[in-house]
Amino acid sequence: MGARVITITSGKGGVGKTTSTANLAVALAQLGKRVVCVDADIGLRNLDVVMGLENRIVYDLVDVVEGRCGLRQALVRDKRVPQLYLLPASQTHDKTAVSPQDMVTLTNQLRADYDVVLIDSPAGIEWGFRNALAPADEVIVVTNPEIPAVRDADRIIGVIEAEERSIAVSVVINRAKPDMIRRGEMMSVADVLEVLAVTLLGIVPEDRRVTTASNNGAPLTLADRHAPVSRAFVEIARRLLGEEIPIRDPAGEGVWLRMARRLGLGR
Amino acid sequence: MSFFDRFRGRRASRSAQVAKERLKLLLVADRSSLSPEKLRAMQEEILQVIRRYIPSAELDVQVSIEQRERKHYLVANIPLEQGSVAPEYLDVTQPHHSSPSDIPPAEDEE
Ligand SMILES: Nc1ncnc2c1ncn2[C@@H]1O[C@H](COP(=O)(O)OP(=O)(O)OP(=O)(O)O)[C@@H](O)[C@H]1O
Ligand SMILES: [Mg+2]
């Protein structure tokens, strides 16, 4: 059985794609999976820094595509977790240095040796997103409970659904602030799901430690696996692996949202 | 409750509710490529046509936008009752319908 290729994207920038990729990668590796993260944000690489692997990079994705090194040589192993690897993006090249077909070829090479390939997509619906989407078996759309982020998530979901091949789409709602939701100052998870009408994969709360963990070069899931953010990512990882874990509403209304997938809500 | 009704009806006391309603309207526009303004104009025009045929529809008719799965639908609920249709649109070619004042009782009442 070859690896599953899962692309993490969003439409809007800065909603937490790279954070989600790094934390999910750690969670999946800790669950015993062989994981490779691919940074598809060519020209604006970040995943290496969030994972704390930036000093160990020798080659990058563009070097592989252009034949300057083998795929194995470019993979950076994370020594803190067994079986976790990063394929870094190039910082110097333009994103057109890689084509969607290159991405398919490259991930097909990885499929045999790993269980999960996570692709960190750039924001937008342009070239870089197309590169990240081309090899995907599944897509996780990350969004925040705010109008611009949800609107762009909807746009991206529309683009993915318009693809000829069918690609499973689910959504992760990041930076949920339970106290604001309870006060009616932020859209609830149910609100976001009602309009997006896609399967909910998980809810990740806002936590300042996401930033401090990133400062220290260790995703929070690695630095403190008991933090609510880390728990959320571990649960998402387990759901990806097929476990049925109910999703609890962070605003504490005790709604088990997983049951209410696909717009069962709010009608 | 229909989408437009909800949008009109609720007070904007909580910003989350405002955000949700604005977002819904925005997504209808994005998905259909019709601006909110055009959508409203279309809704109003459809209402006018219905009123022309059915004067009593003034109160009961609803033209609203509903979402099912990821698609939006323009939905009209138009009550068609005895005496609701304007006289000039009554079908006079059918037997027993010779004049607007000579409408037979509905079948189930016979
Ligand atoms: N749950 C969270 N709580 C607090 N801060 C967060 C959370 N998730 C992400 N952030 C912060 O938000 C910022 C943007 O996150 P990130 O870089 O993961 O987004 P991105 O979607 O990859 O952005 P880009 O579109 O630029 O690639 C970072 O500073 C990150 O630390
Ligand atoms: Mg990023």
mmCIF file of C-alpha atoms and ligand atoms in Angstrom:
data_model
loop_
_atom_site.group_PDB
_atom_site.id
_atom_site.type_symbol
_atom_site.label_atom_id
_atom_site.label_comp_id
_atom_site.label_asym_id
_atom_site.label_seq_id
_atom_site.Cartn_x
_atom_site.Cartn_y
_atom_site.Cartn_z
ATOM 1 C CA MET A 1 0.000 0.000 0.000
ATOM 2 C CA GLY A 2 1.358 3.372 -0.990
ATOM 3 C CA ALA A 3 1.232 6.533 1.055
ATOM 4 C CA ARG A 4 -1.773 8.818 1.201
ATOM 5 C CA VAL A 5 -1.019 12.256 -0.137
ATOM 6 C CA ILE A 6 -2.791 14.931 1.860
ATOM 7 C CA THR A 7 -2.585 18.589 0.846
ATOM 8 C CA ILE A 8 -3.173 21.328 3.384
ATOM 9 C CA THR A 9 -4.460 24.531 1.866
ATOM 10 C CA SER A 10 -6.682 27.512 2.684
ATOM 11 C CA GLY A 11 -7.270 30.137 0.055
ATOM 12 C CA LYS A 12 -6.510 33.004 2.436
ATOM 13 C CA GLY A 13 -2.971 33.406 3.731
ATOM 14 C CA GLY A 14 -1.895 33.210 7.338
ATOM 15 C CA VAL A 15 -4.717 31.055 8.668
ATOM 16 C CA GLY A 16 -2.431 28.261 9.897
ATOM 17 C CA LYS A 17 -1.560 25.883 7.046
ATOM 18 C CA THR A 18 2.106 25.594 7.948
ATOM 19 C CA THR A 19 1.313 25.318 11.656
ATOM 20 C CA SER A 20 -1.208 22.571 10.896
ATOM 21 C CA THR A 21 1.183 20.710 8.601
ATOM 22 C CA ALA A 22 3.983 20.706 11.180
ATOM 23 C CA ASN A 23 1.767 19.682 14.083
ATOM 24 C CA LEU A 24 -0.120 17.024 12.144
ATOM 25 C CA ALA A 25 3.161 15.608 10.887
ATOM 26 C CA VAL A 26 4.451 15.263 14.438
ATOM 27 C CA ALA A 27 1.161 13.743 15.620
ATOM 28 C CA LEU A 28 1.061 11.216 12.777
ATOM 29 C CA ALA A 29 4.714 10.256 13.287
ATOM 30 C CA GLN A 30 4.132 9.828 17.032
ATOM 31 C CA LEU A 31 1.278 7.479 16.131
ATOM 32 C CA GLY A 32 3.827 5.319 14.357
ATOM 33 C CA LYS A 33 3.317 6.472 10.780
ATOM 34 C CA ARG A 34 6.136 7.159 8.344
ATOM 35 C CA VAL A 35 5.609 10.786 7.413
ATOM 36 C CA VAL A 36 7.115 13.189 4.875
ATOM 37 C CA CYS A 37 6.115 16.853 4.813
ATOM 38 C CA VAL A 38 6.608 18.645 1.540
ATOM 39 C CA ASP A 39 6.879 22.427 1.615
ATOM 40 C CA ALA A 40 5.222 23.487 -1.642
ATOM 41 C CA ASP A 41 5.513 27.192 -0.870
ATOM 42 C CA ILE A 42 8.415 27.726 -3.233
ATOM 43 C CA GLY A 43 10.163 31.047 -2.829
ATOM 44 C CA LEU A 44 8.607 31.588 0.618
ATOM 45 C CA ARG A 45 9.659 28.548 2.540
ATOM 46 C CA ASN A 46 8.556 28.391 6.164
ATOM 47 C CA LEU A 47 7.810 24.841 7.161
ATOM 48 C CA ASP A 48 11.505 24.192 7.866
ATOM 49 C CA VAL A 49 11.563 27.028 10.399
ATOM 50 C CA VAL A 50 8.287 26.059 12.093
ATOM 51 C CA MET A 51 9.626 22.496 12.409
ATOM 52 C CA GLY A 52 13.027 23.769 13.568
ATOM 53 C CA LEU A 53 14.955 22.029 10.792
ATOM 54 C CA GLU A 54 16.224 25.038 8.858
ATOM 55 C CA ASN A 55 19.888 24.518 9.730
ATOM 56 C CA ARG A 56 20.007 20.998 8.368
ATOM 57 C CA ILE A 57 18.885 21.712 4.826
ATOM 58 C CA VAL A 58 21.308 20.817 2.063
ATOM 59 C CA TYR A 59 19.090 20.344 -0.978
ATOM 60 C CA ASP A 60 15.514 21.325 -1.695
ATOM 61 C CA LEU A 61 12.508 20.425 -3.828
ATOM 62 C CA VAL A 62 13.726 22.360 -6.862
ATOM 63 C CA ASP A 63 17.119 20.614 -6.672
ATOM 64 C CA VAL A 64 15.296 17.298 -6.852
ATOM 65 C CA VAL A 65 13.081 18.367 -9.738
ATOM 66 C CA GLU A 66 16.015 19.765 -11.678
ATOM 67 C CA GLY A 67 18.112 16.653 -11.050
ATOM 68 C CA ARG A 68 20.870 18.180 -8.912
ATOM 69 C CA CYS A 69 20.329 15.539 -6.244
ATOM 70 C CA GLY A 70 18.304 12.430 -5.518
ATOM 71 C CA LEU A 71 15.047 12.596 -3.625
ATOM 72 C CA ARG A 72 16.518 10.791 -0.594
ATOM 73 C CA GLN A 73 19.379 13.276 -0.379
ATOM 74 C CA ALA A 74 17.006 16.187 -0.090
ATOM 75 C CA LEU A 75 14.940 14.739 2.751
ATOM 76 C CA VAL A 76 15.758 16.175 6.167
ATOM 77 C CA ARG A 77 15.124 13.765 9.018
ATOM 78 C CA ASP A 78 13.616 15.114 12.233
ATOM 79 C CA LYS A 79 15.724 13.430 14.905
ATOM 80 C CA ARG A 80 13.216 14.097 17.677
ATOM 81 C CA VAL A 81 10.497 11.861 16.237
ATOM 82 C CA PRO A 82 11.053 8.516 14.514
ATOM 83 C CA GLN A 83 10.140 8.419 10.831
ATOM 84 C CA LEU A 84 9.454 12.100 10.269
ATOM 85 C CA TYR A 85 11.005 13.815 7.247
ATOM 86 C CA LEU A 86 10.853 17.196 5.541
ATOM 87 C CA LEU A 87 11.315 17.991 1.890
ATOM 88 C CA PRO A 88 12.052 21.725 2.015
ATOM 89 C CA ALA A 89 10.979 24.289 -0.536
ATOM 90 C CA SER A 90 13.522 26.331 -2.391
ATOM 91 C CA GLN A 91 13.948 29.850 -1.081
ATOM 92 C CA THR A 92 15.623 31.233 -4.181
ATOM 93 C CA HIS A 93 13.596 29.906 -7.072
ATOM 94 C CA ASP A 94 10.381 31.105 -8.539
ATOM 95 C CA LYS A 95 7.349 28.892 -8.045
ATOM 96 C CA THR A 96 7.206 28.187 -11.781
ATOM 97 C CA ALA A 97 10.397 26.141 -11.378
ATOM 98 C CA VAL A 98 8.092 23.251 -10.447
ATOM 99 C CA SER A 99 5.090 22.000 -12.425
ATOM 100 C CA PRO A 100 2.025 20.047 -11.248
ATOM 101 C CA GLN A 101 3.365 17.041 -13.164
ATOM 102 C CA ASP A 102 6.698 17.317 -11.296
ATOM 103 C CA MET A 103 4.777 17.160 -8.025
ATOM 104 C CA VAL A 104 2.897 14.044 -9.117
ATOM 105 C CA THR A 105 6.135 12.324 -10.157
ATOM 106 C CA LEU A 106 7.870 13.309 -6.952
ATOM 107 C CA THR A 107 5.093 12.176 -4.609
ATOM 108 C CA ASN A 108 4.742 8.917 -6.516
ATOM 109 C CA GLN A 109 8.375 8.231 -5.670
ATOM 110 C CA LEU A 110 7.595 8.863 -1.998
ATOM 111 C CA ARG A 111 4.456 6.718 -1.887
ATOM 112 C CA ALA A 112 6.267 3.408 -1.687
ATOM 113 C CA ASP A 113 8.359 4.257 1.361
ATOM 114 C CA TYR A 114 6.003 6.295 3.525
ATOM 115 C CA ASP A 115 2.499 6.134 4.983
ATOM 116 C CA VAL A 116 1.546 9.788 4.730
ATOM 117 C CA VAL A 117 2.806 12.627 2.550
ATOM 118 C CA LEU A 118 1.647 16.005 3.836
ATOM 119 C CA ILE A 119 1.907 18.913 1.414
ATOM 120 C CA ASP A 120 1.954 22.449 2.809
ATOM 121 C CA SER A 121 0.312 24.544 0.092
ATOM 122 C CA PRO A 122 0.845 28.249 -0.438
ATOM 123 C CA ALA A 123 -2.154 30.558 -0.112
ATOM 124 C CA GLY A 124 -4.150 31.565 -3.164
ATOM 125 C CA ILE A 125 -5.467 29.638 -6.148
ATOM 126 C CA GLU A 126 -2.539 30.191 -8.465
ATOM 127 C CA TRP A 127 0.430 28.153 -9.597
ATOM 128 C CA GLY A 128 1.700 27.116 -6.165
ATOM 129 C CA PHE A 129 -1.721 25.889 -5.104
ATOM 130 C CA ARG A 130 -2.057 24.001 -8.384
ATOM 131 C CA ASN A 131 1.276 22.312 -7.677
ATOM 132 C CA ALA A 132 0.119 21.311 -4.221
ATOM 133 C CA LEU A 133 -3.264 20.083 -5.432
ATOM 134 C CA ALA A 134 -2.063 17.997 -8.383
ATOM 135 C CA PRO A 135 -0.802 14.972 -6.394
ATOM 136 C CA ALA A 136 -3.414 15.157 -3.600
ATOM 137 C CA ASP A 137 -5.630 12.214 -2.702
ATOM 138 C CA GLU A 138 -7.269 14.340 -0.025
ATOM 139 C CA VAL A 139 -7.334 18.016 0.869
ATOM 140 C CA ILE A 140 -7.602 19.630 4.253
ATOM 141 C CA VAL A 141 -8.817 23.217 4.052
ATOM 142 C CA VAL A 142 -7.729 25.278 7.048
ATOM 143 C CA THR A 143 -9.824 28.284 7.949
ATOM 144 C CA ASN A 144 -10.516 30.677 10.828
ATOM 145 C CA PRO A 145 -13.986 31.646 12.085
ATOM 146 C CA GLU A 146 -13.803 34.997 10.290
ATOM 147 C CA ILE A 147 -15.549 36.196 7.149
ATOM 148 C CA PRO A 148 -12.521 36.604 4.829
ATOM 149 C CA ALA A 149 -11.026 33.235 5.763
ATOM 150 C CA VAL A 150 -14.310 31.359 5.349
ATOM 151 C CA ARG A 151 -15.075 33.107 2.095
ATOM 152 C CA ASP A 152 -11.713 32.119 0.640
ATOM 153 C CA ALA A 153 -12.088 28.593 2.001
ATOM 154 C CA ASP A 154 -15.375 28.380 0.122
ATOM 155 C CA ARG A 155 -13.693 29.531 -3.047
ATOM 156 C CA ILE A 156 -10.957 26.917 -2.710
ATOM 157 C CA ILE A 157 -13.485 24.165 -1.973
ATOM 158 C CA GLY A 158 -15.354 25.196 -5.132
ATOM 159 C CA VAL A 159 -12.150 24.963 -7.165
ATOM 160 C CA ILE A 160 -11.338 21.521 -5.736
ATOM 161 C CA GLU A 161 -14.860 20.250 -6.366
ATOM 162 C CA ALA A 162 -14.633 21.449 -9.961
ATOM 163 C CA GLU A 163 -11.642 19.164 -10.574
ATOM 164 C CA GLU A 164 -12.274 16.216 -12.873
ATOM 165 C CA ARG A 165 -11.049 13.625 -10.414
ATOM 166 C CA SER A 166 -12.840 13.498 -7.112
ATOM 167 C CA ILE A 167 -10.758 14.623 -4.152
ATOM 168 C CA ALA A 168 -11.984 14.247 -0.578
ATOM 169 C CA VAL A 169 -12.216 17.632 1.160
ATOM 170 C CA SER A 170 -12.476 18.290 4.872
ATOM 171 C CA VAL A 171 -12.059 21.422 6.926
ATOM 172 C CA VAL A 172 -10.056 22.313 10.032
ATOM 173 C CA ILE A 173 -11.196 25.381 11.921
ATOM 174 C CA ASN A 174 -8.120 26.976 13.470
ATOM 175 C CA ARG A 175 -7.787 29.757 16.045
ATOM 176 C CA ALA A 176 -11.244 29.270 17.512
ATOM 177 C CA LYS A 177 -11.687 31.447 20.591
ATOM 178 C CA PRO A 178 -14.243 29.750 22.845
ATOM 179 C CA ASP A 179 -14.861 32.765 25.094
ATOM 180 C CA MET A 180 -15.542 35.029 22.116
ATOM 181 C CA ILE A 181 -17.812 32.414 20.556
ATOM 182 C CA ARG A 182 -19.741 32.102 23.806
ATOM 183 C CA ARG A 183 -20.228 35.867 23.925
ATOM 184 C CA GLY A 184 -21.449 35.897 20.343
ATOM 185 C CA GLU A 185 -18.397 37.857 19.224
ATOM 186 C CA MET A 186 -17.051 35.189 16.893
ATOM 187 C CA MET A 187 -18.819 32.846 14.512
ATOM 188 C CA SER A 188 -19.308 29.420 15.999
ATOM 189 C CA VAL A 189 -18.122 26.206 14.429
ATOM 190 C CA ALA A 190 -21.726 25.399 13.582
ATOM 191 C CA ASP A 191 -22.055 28.732 11.756
ATOM 192 C CA VAL A 192 -18.959 28.076 9.654
ATOM 193 C CA LEU A 193 -20.013 24.516 8.845
ATOM 194 C CA GLU A 194 -23.497 25.570 7.912
ATOM 195 C CA VAL A 195 -22.225 27.826 5.163
ATOM 196 C CA LEU A 196 -19.280 25.709 3.984
ATOM 197 C CA ALA A 197 -21.196 22.414 4.078
ATOM 198 C CA VAL A 198 -18.160 20.126 4.125
ATOM 199 C CA THR A 199 -16.947 17.484 6.533
ATOM 200 C CA LEU A 200 -15.382 18.866 9.689
ATOM 201 C CA LEU A 201 -12.070 17.230 10.528
ATOM 202 C CA GLY A 202 -11.262 19.164 13.678
ATOM 203 C CA ILE A 203 -11.222 22.374 15.670
ATOM 204 C CA VAL A 204 -7.983 23.921 16.922
ATOM 205 C CA PRO A 205 -8.191 26.584 19.612
ATOM 206 C CA GLU A 206 -6.204 29.820 19.671
ATOM 207 C CA ASP A 207 -3.151 29.538 21.920
ATOM 208 C CA ARG A 208 -0.191 31.902 22.257
ATOM 209 C CA ARG A 209 2.055 28.913 22.794
ATOM 210 C CA VAL A 210 1.704 28.086 19.098
ATOM 211 C CA THR A 211 3.870 31.139 18.478
ATOM 212 C CA THR A 212 6.364 30.476 21.259
ATOM 213 C CA ALA A 213 6.721 26.846 20.165
ATOM 214 C CA SER A 214 7.379 28.064 16.658
ATOM 215 C CA ASN A 215 9.948 30.535 18.020
ATOM 216 C CA ASN A 216 11.714 27.623 19.672
ATOM 217 C CA GLY A 217 11.663 25.498 16.543
ATOM 218 C CA ALA A 218 9.425 22.734 17.930
ATOM 219 C CA PRO A 219 5.762 22.420 16.947
ATOM 220 C CA LEU A 220 3.572 22.580 20.052
ATOM 221 C CA THR A 221 2.493 18.968 19.554
ATOM 222 C CA LEU A 222 6.145 18.040 20.065
ATOM 223 C CA ALA A 223 6.882 20.575 22.826
ATOM 224 C CA ASP A 224 3.805 19.885 24.977
ATOM 225 C CA ARG A 225 1.530 17.108 23.913
ATOM 226 C CA HIS A 226 -0.992 17.902 26.644
ATOM 227 C CA ALA A 227 -1.719 21.416 25.408
ATOM 228 C CA PRO A 228 -5.272 21.721 24.020
ATOM 229 C CA VAL A 229 -3.838 22.632 20.602
ATOM 230 C CA SER A 230 -1.691 19.496 20.617
ATOM 231 C CA ARG A 231 -4.627 17.344 21.669
ATOM 232 C CA ALA A 232 -6.640 18.795 18.826
ATOM 233 C CA PHE A 233 -3.937 17.892 16.313
ATOM 234 C CA VAL A 234 -3.513 14.377 17.727
ATOM 235 C CA GLU A 235 -7.271 13.855 17.413
ATOM 236 C CA ILE A 236 -7.195 15.142 13.842
ATOM 237 C CA ALA A 237 -4.344 12.736 13.088
ATOM 238 C CA ARG A 238 -6.309 9.835 14.555
ATOM 239 C CA ARG A 239 -9.405 10.793 12.551
ATOM 240 C CA LEU A 240 -7.253 10.844 9.422
ATOM 241 C CA LEU A 241 -6.218 7.305 10.278
ATOM 242 C CA GLY A 242 -9.854 6.277 10.401
ATOM 243 C CA GLU A 243 -10.733 6.472 14.080
ATOM 244 C CA GLU A 244 -14.174 7.774 14.956
ATOM 245 C CA ILE A 245 -13.494 10.479 17.495
ATOM 246 C CA PRO A 246 -16.343 12.884 18.215
ATOM 247 C CA ILE A 247 -15.544 16.561 17.877
ATOM 248 C CA ARG A 248 -16.535 18.642 20.844
ATOM 249 C CA ASP A 249 -17.678 22.215 20.400
ATOM 250 C CA PRO A 250 -14.965 24.379 21.978
ATOM 251 C CA ALA A 251 -17.576 26.841 23.192
ATOM 252 C CA GLY A 252 -18.704 24.092 25.532
ATOM 253 C CA GLU A 253 -22.183 23.518 24.248
ATOM 254 C CA GLY A 254 -21.466 19.808 24.209
ATOM 255 C CA VAL A 255 -22.419 19.455 20.579
ATOM 256 C CA TRP A 256 -20.731 16.525 18.932
ATOM 257 C CA LEU A 257 -20.230 18.038 15.571
ATOM 258 C CA ARG A 258 -18.703 15.102 13.772
ATOM 259 C CA MET A 259 -22.154 13.539 13.724
ATOM 260 C CA ALA A 260 -23.431 16.584 11.946
ATOM 261 C CA ARG A 261 -21.192 16.409 8.934
ATOM 262 C CA ARG A 262 -22.370 17.808 5.640
ATOM 263 C CA LEU A 263 -24.795 20.521 6.616
ATOM 264 C CA GLY A 264 -26.966 18.568 8.979
ATOM 265 C CA LEU A 265 -26.497 21.553 11.228
ATOM 266 C CA GLY A 266 -28.498 24.645 11.793
ATOM 267 C CA ARG A 267 -31.423 23.776 9.591
ATOM 268 C CA MET B 1 -37.147 30.393 8.002
ATOM 269 C CA SER B 2 -35.832 31.611 4.712
ATOM 270 C CA PHE B 3 -32.463 33.091 4.175
ATOM 271 C CA PHE B 4 -33.578 36.605 3.293
ATOM 272 C CA ASP B 5 -36.118 36.662 6.091
ATOM 273 C CA ARG B 6 -33.457 35.762 8.526
ATOM 274 C CA PHE B 7 -31.224 38.417 7.138
ATOM 275 C CA ARG B 8 -33.877 41.075 7.492
ATOM 276 C CA GLY B 9 -35.519 39.920 10.646
ATOM 277 C CA ARG B 10 -32.847 39.539 13.232
ATOM 278 C CA ARG B 11 -31.385 42.367 15.200
ATOM 279 C CA ALA B 12 -27.711 42.964 14.791
ATOM 280 C CA SER B 13 -26.952 42.742 18.467
ATOM 281 C CA ARG B 14 -24.303 40.048 18.304
ATOM 282 C CA SER B 15 -21.471 40.501 15.860
ATOM 283 C CA ALA B 16 -21.161 36.749 15.282
ATOM 284 C CA GLN B 17 -24.708 36.725 13.961
ATOM 285 C CA VAL B 18 -23.993 39.730 11.771
ATOM 286 C CA ALA B 19 -20.866 38.016 10.463
ATOM 287 C CA LYS B 20 -22.771 34.847 9.658
ATOM 288 C CA GLU B 21 -25.511 36.645 7.759
ATOM 289 C CA ARG B 22 -23.038 38.802 5.850
ATOM 290 C CA LEU B 23 -21.029 35.720 5.006
ATOM 291 C CA LYS B 24 -24.100 33.876 3.736
ATOM 292 C CA LEU B 25 -25.051 36.718 1.457
ATOM 293 C CA LEU B 26 -21.467 37.001 0.264
ATOM 294 C CA LEU B 27 -21.279 33.300 -0.562
ATOM 295 C CA VAL B 28 -24.538 33.381 -2.503
ATOM 296 C CA ALA B 29 -23.026 36.181 -4.547
ATOM 297 C CA ASP B 30 -19.644 34.429 -4.945
ATOM 298 C CA ARG B 31 -21.120 31.095 -5.909
ATOM 299 C CA SER B 32 -23.699 32.493 -8.324
ATOM 300 C CA SER B 33 -21.613 35.375 -9.678
ATOM 301 C CA LEU B 34 -24.620 37.623 -9.048
ATOM 302 C CA SER B 35 -24.075 40.625 -6.817
ATOM 303 C CA PRO B 36 -26.289 40.947 -3.717
ATOM 304 C CA GLU B 37 -27.869 43.961 -5.386
ATOM 305 C CA LYS B 38 -28.725 42.021 -8.557
ATOM 306 C CA LEU B 39 -30.068 39.154 -6.495
ATOM 307 C CA ARG B 40 -32.416 41.476 -4.666
ATOM 308 C CA ALA B 41 -33.498 43.123 -7.892
ATOM 309 C CA MET B 42 -34.236 39.719 -9.379
ATOM 310 C CA GLN B 43 -36.168 38.696 -6.285
ATOM 311 C CA GLU B 44 -38.236 41.878 -6.445
ATOM 312 C CA GLU B 45 -38.974 41.464 -10.152
ATOM 313 C CA ILE B 46 -40.097 37.888 -9.687
ATOM 314 C CA LEU B 47 -42.400 39.073 -6.912
ATOM 315 C CA GLN B 48 -43.871 41.726 -9.192
ATOM 316 C CA VAL B 49 -44.648 39.143 -11.870
ATOM 317 C CA ILE B 50 -46.294 36.857 -9.364
ATOM 318 C CA ARG B 51 -48.375 39.737 -7.987
ATOM 319 C CA ARG B 52 -49.545 40.581 -11.453
ATOM 320 C CA TYR B 53 -51.077 37.129 -11.852
ATOM 321 C CA ILE B 54 -52.069 36.578 -8.269
ATOM 322 C CA PRO B 55 -53.015 39.805 -6.504
ATOM 323 C CA SER B 56 -53.610 38.068 -3.206
ATOM 324 C CA ALA B 57 -50.043 36.833 -3.251
ATOM 325 C CA GLU B 58 -49.056 40.167 -1.779
ATOM 326 C CA LEU B 59 -48.882 38.751 1.707
ATOM 327 C CA ASP B 60 -48.097 35.089 1.386
ATOM 328 C CA VAL B 61 -45.582 34.771 -1.378
ATOM 329 C CA GLN B 62 -41.955 34.115 -0.528
ATOM 330 C CA VAL B 63 -39.069 34.221 -2.920
ATOM 331 C CA SER B 64 -36.045 33.220 -0.958
ATOM 332 C CA ILE B 65 -32.605 31.687 -1.275
ATOM 333 C CA GLU B 66 -31.978 28.352 0.324
ATOM 334 C CA GLN B 67 -28.791 26.391 0.655
ATOM 335 C CA ARG B 68 -28.736 22.616 0.235
ATOM 336 C CA GLU B 69 -25.349 20.973 0.515
ATOM 337 C CA ARG B 70 -23.030 23.442 -1.204
ATOM 338 C CA LYS B 71 -25.591 24.790 -3.671
ATOM 339 C CA HIS B 72 -27.977 27.703 -3.437
ATOM 340 C CA TYR B 73 -31.483 27.666 -4.821
ATOM 341 C CA LEU B 74 -33.892 30.469 -5.510
ATOM 342 C CA VAL B 75 -37.129 29.135 -4.132
ATOM 343 C CA ALA B 76 -40.626 30.547 -4.566
ATOM 344 C CA ASN B 77 -43.593 29.418 -2.526
ATOM 345 C CA ILE B 78 -46.718 30.688 -4.193
ATOM 346 C CA PRO B 79 -50.089 29.754 -2.742
ATOM 347 C CA LEU B 80 -52.526 28.927 -5.548
ATOM 348 C CA GLU B 81 -56.001 29.071 -4.125
ATOM 349 C CA GLN B 82 -59.555 29.634 -5.247
ATOM 350 C CA GLY B 83 -60.027 33.193 -6.297
ATOM 351 C CA SER B 84 -56.365 34.048 -6.002
ATOM 352 C CA VAL B 85 -55.711 34.468 -9.704
ATOM 353 C CA ALA B 86 -56.395 37.857 -11.286
ATOM 354 C CA PRO B 87 -59.548 37.744 -13.530
ATOM 355 C CA GLU B 88 -57.720 38.696 -16.702
ATOM 356 C CA TYR B 89 -55.479 35.619 -16.409
ATOM 357 C CA LEU B 90 -58.183 33.055 -15.778
ATOM 358 C CA ASP B 91 -58.290 30.332 -18.398
ATOM 359 C CA VAL B 92 -61.575 30.903 -20.260
ATOM 360 C CA THR B 93 -61.066 28.230 -22.919
ATOM 361 C CA GLN B 94 -61.914 25.390 -20.577
ATOM 362 C CA PRO B 95 -65.517 24.215 -20.104
ATOM 363 C CA HIS B 96 -67.310 25.686 -17.071
ATOM 364 C CA HIS B 97 -64.841 28.545 -16.986
ATOM 365 C CA SER B 98 -66.841 30.748 -19.274
ATOM 366 C CA SER B 99 -66.495 33.780 -17.078
ATOM 367 C CA PRO B 100 -64.452 34.720 -14.042
ATOM 368 C CA SER B 101 -67.639 34.825 -11.975
ATOM 369 C CA ASP B 102 -68.528 31.288 -12.988
ATOM 370 C CA ILE B 103 -65.781 29.286 -11.367
ATOM 371 C CA PRO B 104 -66.850 25.794 -10.374
ATOM 372 C CA PRO B 105 -66.164 24.586 -6.882
ATOM 373 C CA ALA B 106 -63.005 22.593 -6.351
ATOM 374 C CA GLU B 107 -63.351 18.892 -7.027
ATOM 375 C CA ASP B 108 -62.849 17.661 -3.527
ATOM 376 C CA GLU B 109 -65.696 19.821 -2.366
ATOM 377 C CA GLU B 110 -68.161 18.272 -4.784
HETATM 378 N N1 LIG C 1 -4.037 27.985 16.859
HETATM 379 C C1 LIG C 1 -3.227 29.049 16.838
HETATM 380 N N2 LIG C 1 -3.106 29.851 17.928
HETATM 381 C C2 LIG C 1 -2.291 30.927 17.890
HETATM 382 N N3 LIG C 1 -1.561 31.307 16.854
HETATM 383 C C3 LIG C 1 -1.628 30.562 15.740
HETATM 384 C C4 LIG C 1 -2.468 29.407 15.665
HETATM 385 N N4 LIG C 1 -2.336 28.879 14.417
HETATM 386 C C5 LIG C 1 -1.478 29.669 13.736
HETATM 387 N N5 LIG C 1 -1.044 30.685 14.520
HETATM 388 C C6 LIG C 1 -0.092 31.745 14.147
HETATM 389 O O1 LIG C 1 -0.575 32.373 12.977
HETATM 390 C C7 LIG C 1 0.493 32.754 12.141
HETATM 391 C C8 LIG C 1 0.267 32.193 10.747
HETATM 392 O O2 LIG C 1 0.335 30.780 10.813
HETATM 393 P P1 LIG C 1 0.919 29.908 9.616
HETATM 394 O O3 LIG C 1 2.243 30.408 9.187
HETATM 395 O O4 LIG C 1 0.805 28.487 10.026
HETATM 396 O O5 LIG C 1 -0.169 30.240 8.507
HETATM 397 P P2 LIG C 1 -0.117 29.881 6.957
HETATM 398 O O6 LIG C 1 -1.531 29.619 6.569
HETATM 399 O O7 LIG C 1 0.855 28.798 6.693
HETATM 400 O O8 LIG C 1 0.389 31.242 6.330
HETATM 401 P P3 LIG C 1 0.876 31.507 4.808
HETATM 402 O O9 LIG C 1 -0.385 31.662 4.007
HETATM 403 O O10 LIG C 1 1.655 32.761 4.893
HETATM 404 O O11 LIG C 1 1.670 30.308 4.378
HETATM 405 C C9 LIG C 1 1.749 32.250 12.785
HETATM 406 O O12 LIG C 1 2.358 33.312 13.470
HETATM 407 C C10 LIG C 1 1.264 31.201 13.764
HETATM 408 O O13 LIG C 1 2.099 31.092 14.887
HETATM 409 MG MG MG C 2 2.517 28.745 5.308
#
